mmCIF file with all atom_site columns, C-alpha atoms in Angstrom:
data_model
loop_
_atom_site.group_PDB
_atom_site.id
_atom_site.type_symbol
_atom_site.label_atom_id
_atom_site.label_alt_id
_atom_site.label_comp_id
_atom_site.label_asym_id
_atom_site.label_entity_id
_atom_site.label_seq_id
_atom_site.pdbx_PDB_ins_code
_atom_site.Cartn_x
_atom_site.Cartn_y
_atom_site.Cartn_z
_atom_site.occupancy
_atom_site.B_iso_or_equiv
_atom_site.pdbx_formal_charge
_atom_site.auth_seq_id
_atom_site.auth_comp_id
_atom_site.auth_asym_id
_atom_site.auth_atom_id
_atom_site.pdbx_PDB_model_num
ATOM 1   C CA . MET B 1 1   ? -9.657  26.467  -10.872 1.00 54.00 ? 1   MET B CA 1
ATOM 2   C CA . GLY B 1 2   ? -11.286 26.551  -13.394 1.00 77.00 ? 2   GLY B CA 1
ATOM 3   C CA . MET B 1 3   ? -13.215 23.131  -15.407 1.00 79.00 ? 3   MET B CA 1
ATOM 4   C CA . ALA B 1 4   ? -10.543 21.833  -17.004 1.00 83.00 ? 4   ALA B CA 1
ATOM 5   C CA . THR B 1 5   ? -7.988  21.845  -15.259 1.00 86.00 ? 5   THR B CA 1
ATOM 6   C CA . ALA B 1 6   ? -10.296 20.389  -11.767 1.00 85.00 ? 6   ALA B CA 1
ATOM 7   C CA . GLN B 1 7   ? -10.890 17.337  -14.663 1.00 89.00 ? 7   GLN B CA 1
ATOM 8   C CA . LEU B 1 8   ? -7.084  16.073  -15.264 1.00 91.00 ? 8   LEU B CA 1
ATOM 9   C CA . ARG B 1 9   ? -6.644  16.875  -11.736 1.00 92.00 ? 9   ARG B CA 1
ATOM 10  C CA . LEU B 1 10  ? -9.368  14.469  -10.846 1.00 92.00 ? 10  LEU B CA 1
ATOM 11  C CA . MET B 1 11  ? -7.756  12.352  -13.966 1.00 94.00 ? 11  MET B CA 1
ATOM 12  C CA . TYR B 1 12  ? -4.150  12.627  -12.160 1.00 95.00 ? 12  TYR B CA 1
ATOM 13  C CA . LEU B 1 13  ? -5.596  11.460  -8.988  1.00 95.00 ? 13  LEU B CA 1
ATOM 14  C CA . ASN B 1 14  ? -7.632  8.387   -10.447 1.00 94.00 ? 14  ASN B CA 1
ATOM 15  C CA . ALA B 1 15  ? -3.652  7.006   -11.354 1.00 96.00 ? 15  ALA B CA 1
ATOM 16  C CA . TYR B 1 16  ? -2.309  8.659   -8.020  1.00 96.00 ? 16  TYR B CA 1
ATOM 17  C CA . ARG B 1 17  ? -4.687  6.261   -5.520  1.00 95.00 ? 17  ARG B CA 1
ATOM 18  C CA . LEU B 1 18  ? -5.057  2.620   -8.391  1.00 96.00 ? 18  LEU B CA 1
ATOM 19  C CA . ASP B 1 19  ? -1.419  2.307   -8.717  1.00 96.00 ? 19  ASP B CA 1
ATOM 20  C CA . LEU B 1 20  ? -1.226  2.619   -4.333  1.00 96.00 ? 20  LEU B CA 1
ATOM 21  C CA . GLU B 1 21  ? -3.802  0.455   -3.934  1.00 96.00 ? 21  GLU B CA 1
ATOM 22  C CA . TYR B 1 22  ? -1.482  -1.455  -6.750  1.00 97.00 ? 22  TYR B CA 1
ATOM 23  C CA . LYS B 1 23  ? 1.539   -1.739  -4.343  1.00 96.00 ? 23  LYS B CA 1
ATOM 24  C CA . ILE B 1 24  ? -1.141  -1.748  -1.733  1.00 96.00 ? 24  ILE B CA 1
ATOM 25  C CA . HIS B 1 25  ? -1.808  -5.427  -2.981  1.00 97.00 ? 25  HIS B CA 1
ATOM 26  C CA . LEU B 1 26  ? 2.008   -5.884  -3.564  1.00 96.00 ? 26  LEU B CA 1
ATOM 27  C CA . ILE B 1 27  ? 2.901   -5.201  -0.230  1.00 96.00 ? 27  ILE B CA 1
ATOM 28  C CA . ALA B 1 28  ? 0.050   -7.754  0.704   1.00 95.00 ? 28  ALA B CA 1
ATOM 29  C CA . GLU B 1 29  ? 1.129   -10.365 -1.399  1.00 95.00 ? 29  GLU B CA 1
ATOM 30  C CA . ALA B 1 30  ? 4.205   -9.999  -0.473  1.00 93.00 ? 30  ALA B CA 1
ATOM 31  C CA . LYS B 1 31  ? 3.906   -10.496 3.502   1.00 92.00 ? 31  LYS B CA 1
ATOM 32  C CA . MET B 1 32  ? 2.105   -13.548 2.937   1.00 92.00 ? 32  MET B CA 1
ATOM 33  C CA . ASN B 1 33  ? 5.237   -14.969 1.023   1.00 91.00 ? 33  ASN B CA 1
ATOM 34  C CA . LEU B 1 34  ? 7.056   -13.776 3.865   1.00 88.00 ? 34  LEU B CA 1
ATOM 35  C CA . SER B 1 35  ? 5.059   -15.752 6.113   1.00 87.00 ? 35  SER B CA 1
ATOM 36  C CA . LYS B 1 36  ? 4.372   -18.720 4.100   1.00 88.00 ? 36  LYS B CA 1
ATOM 37  C CA . THR B 1 37  ? 8.877   -19.556 4.101   1.00 85.00 ? 37  THR B CA 1
ATOM 38  C CA . CYS B 1 38  ? 8.160   -18.065 8.019   1.00 81.00 ? 38  CYS B CA 1
ATOM 39  C CA . THR B 1 39  ? 6.361   -21.282 8.816   1.00 83.00 ? 39  THR B CA 1
ATOM 40  C CA . ASP B 1 40  ? 8.284   -23.223 6.220   1.00 80.00 ? 40  ASP B CA 1
ATOM 41  C CA . LEU B 1 41  ? 11.678  -22.796 7.725   1.00 77.00 ? 41  LEU B CA 1
ATOM 42  C CA . LEU B 1 42  ? 9.751   -22.863 11.114  1.00 75.00 ? 42  LEU B CA 1
ATOM 43  C CA . ASN B 1 43  ? 8.968   -26.379 9.578   1.00 78.00 ? 43  ASN B CA 1
ATOM 44  C CA . VAL B 1 44  ? 12.283  -27.747 8.500   1.00 73.00 ? 44  VAL B CA 1
ATOM 45  C CA . GLY B 1 45  ? 13.924  -26.126 12.059  1.00 65.00 ? 45  GLY B CA 1
ATOM 46  C CA . SER B 1 46  ? 11.601  -28.401 13.929  1.00 69.00 ? 46  SER B CA 1
ATOM 47  C CA . ASP B 1 47  ? 13.443  -32.239 13.343  1.00 71.00 ? 47  ASP B CA 1
ATOM 48  C CA . LEU B 1 48  ? 17.150  -30.705 14.204  1.00 71.00 ? 48  LEU B CA 1
ATOM 49  C CA . ASP B 1 49  ? 18.517  -30.418 17.254  1.00 73.00 ? 49  ASP B CA 1
ATOM 50  C CA . ALA B 1 50  ? 18.863  -26.870 18.953  1.00 72.00 ? 50  ALA B CA 1
ATOM 51  C CA . ASP B 1 51  ? 22.537  -26.923 19.086  1.00 77.00 ? 51  ASP B CA 1
ATOM 52  C CA . ASP B 1 52  ? 22.699  -27.417 15.574  1.00 76.00 ? 52  ASP B CA 1
ATOM 53  C CA . PRO B 1 53  ? 23.889  -25.285 13.290  1.00 82.00 ? 53  PRO B CA 1
ATOM 54  C CA . LEU B 1 54  ? 21.720  -25.776 11.157  1.00 79.00 ? 54  LEU B CA 1
ATOM 55  C CA . VAL B 1 55  ? 19.124  -24.411 12.591  1.00 77.00 ? 55  VAL B CA 1
ATOM 56  C CA . LYS B 1 56  ? 20.253  -21.043 14.459  1.00 81.00 ? 56  LYS B CA 1
ATOM 57  C CA . LYS B 1 57  ? 21.295  -20.579 10.327  1.00 83.00 ? 57  LYS B CA 1
ATOM 58  C CA . LEU B 1 58  ? 17.052  -20.914 9.850   1.00 81.00 ? 58  LEU B CA 1
ATOM 59  C CA . GLU B 1 59  ? 16.819  -18.884 13.273  1.00 82.00 ? 59  GLU B CA 1
ATOM 60  C CA . ALA B 1 60  ? 18.524  -16.212 11.603  1.00 86.00 ? 60  ALA B CA 1
ATOM 61  C CA . ARG B 1 61  ? 16.538  -16.360 8.589   1.00 85.00 ? 61  ARG B CA 1
ATOM 62  C CA . LYS B 1 62  ? 13.148  -16.018 10.754  1.00 83.00 ? 62  LYS B CA 1
ATOM 63  C CA . GLU B 1 63  ? 14.319  -12.235 12.425  1.00 88.00 ? 63  GLU B CA 1
ATOM 64  C CA . ARG B 1 64  ? 15.667  -11.711 8.915   1.00 90.00 ? 64  ARG B CA 1
ATOM 65  C CA . LEU B 1 65  ? 12.483  -12.412 7.823   1.00 87.00 ? 65  LEU B CA 1
ATOM 66  C CA . ASN B 1 66  ? 10.057  -10.805 10.660  1.00 88.00 ? 66  ASN B CA 1
ATOM 67  C CA . VAL B 1 67  ? 12.197  -7.696  9.501   1.00 92.00 ? 67  VAL B CA 1
ATOM 68  C CA . MET B 1 68  ? 11.725  -7.429  5.998   1.00 91.00 ? 68  MET B CA 1
ATOM 69  C CA . GLU B 1 69  ? 8.182   -7.789  7.330   1.00 91.00 ? 69  GLU B CA 1
ATOM 70  C CA . LYS B 1 70  ? 7.567   -4.835  9.343   1.00 94.00 ? 70  LYS B CA 1
ATOM 71  C CA . GLN B 1 71  ? 9.752   -2.484  7.177   1.00 94.00 ? 71  GLN B CA 1
ATOM 72  C CA . LEU B 1 72  ? 6.613   -4.135  4.207   1.00 94.00 ? 72  LEU B CA 1
ATOM 73  C CA . ASP B 1 73  ? 4.264   -3.102  8.126   1.00 94.00 ? 73  ASP B CA 1
ATOM 74  C CA . MET B 1 74  ? 5.875   0.595   7.931   1.00 96.00 ? 74  MET B CA 1
ATOM 75  C CA . LYS B 1 75  ? 5.623   0.949   4.041   1.00 96.00 ? 75  LYS B CA 1
ATOM 76  C CA . MET B 1 76  ? 1.909   -0.204  3.659   1.00 95.00 ? 76  MET B CA 1
ATOM 77  C CA . GLU B 1 77  ? 0.793   2.473   6.806   1.00 96.00 ? 77  GLU B CA 1
ATOM 78  C CA . HIS B 1 78  ? 2.336   4.653   4.208   1.00 97.00 ? 78  HIS B CA 1
ATOM 79  C CA . TYR B 1 79  ? 0.687   3.747   1.728   1.00 97.00 ? 79  TYR B CA 1
ATOM 80  C CA . LYS B 1 80  ? -2.606  3.673   3.545   1.00 96.00 ? 80  LYS B CA 1
ATOM 81  C CA . GLN B 1 81  ? -2.184  7.198   4.952   1.00 97.00 ? 81  GLN B CA 1
ATOM 82  C CA . THR B 1 82  ? -1.626  8.752   0.966   1.00 96.00 ? 82  THR B CA 1
ATOM 83  C CA . LEU B 1 83  ? -4.433  6.882   0.056   1.00 96.00 ? 83  LEU B CA 1
ATOM 84  C CA . GLN B 1 84  ? -6.266  8.426   2.652   1.00 97.00 ? 84  GLN B CA 1
ATOM 85  C CA . MET B 1 85  ? -5.156  12.132  2.012   1.00 96.00 ? 85  MET B CA 1
ATOM 86  C CA . ILE B 1 86  ? -5.249  11.307  -2.025  1.00 96.00 ? 86  ILE B CA 1
ATOM 87  C CA . GLU B 1 87  ? -9.080  10.405  -1.339  1.00 95.00 ? 87  GLU B CA 1
ATOM 88  C CA . THR B 1 88  ? -9.583  13.328  0.136   1.00 95.00 ? 88  THR B CA 1
ATOM 89  C CA . GLU B 1 89  ? -8.381  15.506  -2.046  1.00 94.00 ? 89  GLU B CA 1
ATOM 90  C CA . TYR B 1 90  ? -9.514  14.341  -4.122  1.00 94.00 ? 90  TYR B CA 1
ATOM 91  C CA . SER B 1 91  ? -13.739 13.984  -2.475  1.00 94.00 ? 91  SER B CA 1
ATOM 92  C CA . SER B 1 92  ? -12.515 17.575  -2.003  1.00 93.00 ? 92  SER B CA 1
ATOM 93  C CA . CYS B 1 93  ? -11.473 18.415  -6.046  1.00 91.00 ? 93  CYS B CA 1
ATOM 94  C CA . GLU B 1 94  ? -14.647 16.623  -7.146  1.00 91.00 ? 94  GLU B CA 1
ATOM 95  C CA . GLN B 1 95  ? -17.444 19.062  -4.426  1.00 91.00 ? 95  GLN B CA 1
ATOM 96  C CA . MET B 1 96  ? -15.636 22.303  -6.741  1.00 89.00 ? 96  MET B CA 1
ATOM 97  C CA . LEU B 1 97  ? -16.127 20.224  -9.820  1.00 87.00 ? 97  LEU B CA 1
ATOM 98  C CA . GLN B 1 98  ? -20.228 20.442  -8.941  1.00 89.00 ? 98  GLN B CA 1
ATOM 99  C CA . LYS B 1 99  ? -19.917 23.655  -8.231  1.00 87.00 ? 99  LYS B CA 1
ATOM 100 C CA . ASN B 1 100 ? -17.680 24.958  -11.363 1.00 84.00 ? 100 ASN B CA 1
ATOM 101 C CA . ILE B 1 101 ? -20.772 23.068  -13.682 1.00 83.00 ? 101 ILE B CA 1
ATOM 102 C CA . GLU B 1 102 ? -23.622 24.687  -10.921 1.00 85.00 ? 102 GLU B CA 1
ATOM 103 C CA . ARG B 1 103 ? -21.994 27.947  -11.874 1.00 84.00 ? 103 ARG B CA 1
ATOM 104 C CA . SER B 1 104 ? -21.182 28.132  -14.530 1.00 81.00 ? 104 SER B CA 1
ATOM 105 C CA . PHE B 1 105 ? -25.089 26.493  -16.736 1.00 79.00 ? 105 PHE B CA 1
ATOM 106 C CA . LYS B 1 106 ? -26.859 28.433  -14.129 1.00 76.00 ? 106 LYS B CA 1
ATOM 107 C CA . TYR B 1 107 ? -30.084 30.164  -16.315 1.00 65.00 ? 107 TYR B CA 1
#
């Protein structure tokens, strides 16, 4: 791989890494909001009778929020694994570029 190609590859990998980090940040923020919403639902339902239909509705919503949280966890894990692969590829490409530089400018 030539130096220009390696440099372009590094720039692409860095942009992809930053994109993944941003997505992970957004998912973490969404999970915090989901946790807050679940807590709020539990607080609202604590004043009601257990047989009240509203409590059952709140429980169903809480379960849906838990499912959403699990989906976010899976997506975050996927992004983290992809990020790890990108970082490995980045370091490999960086080493290759360094070797090309050493070989090209060796007197």
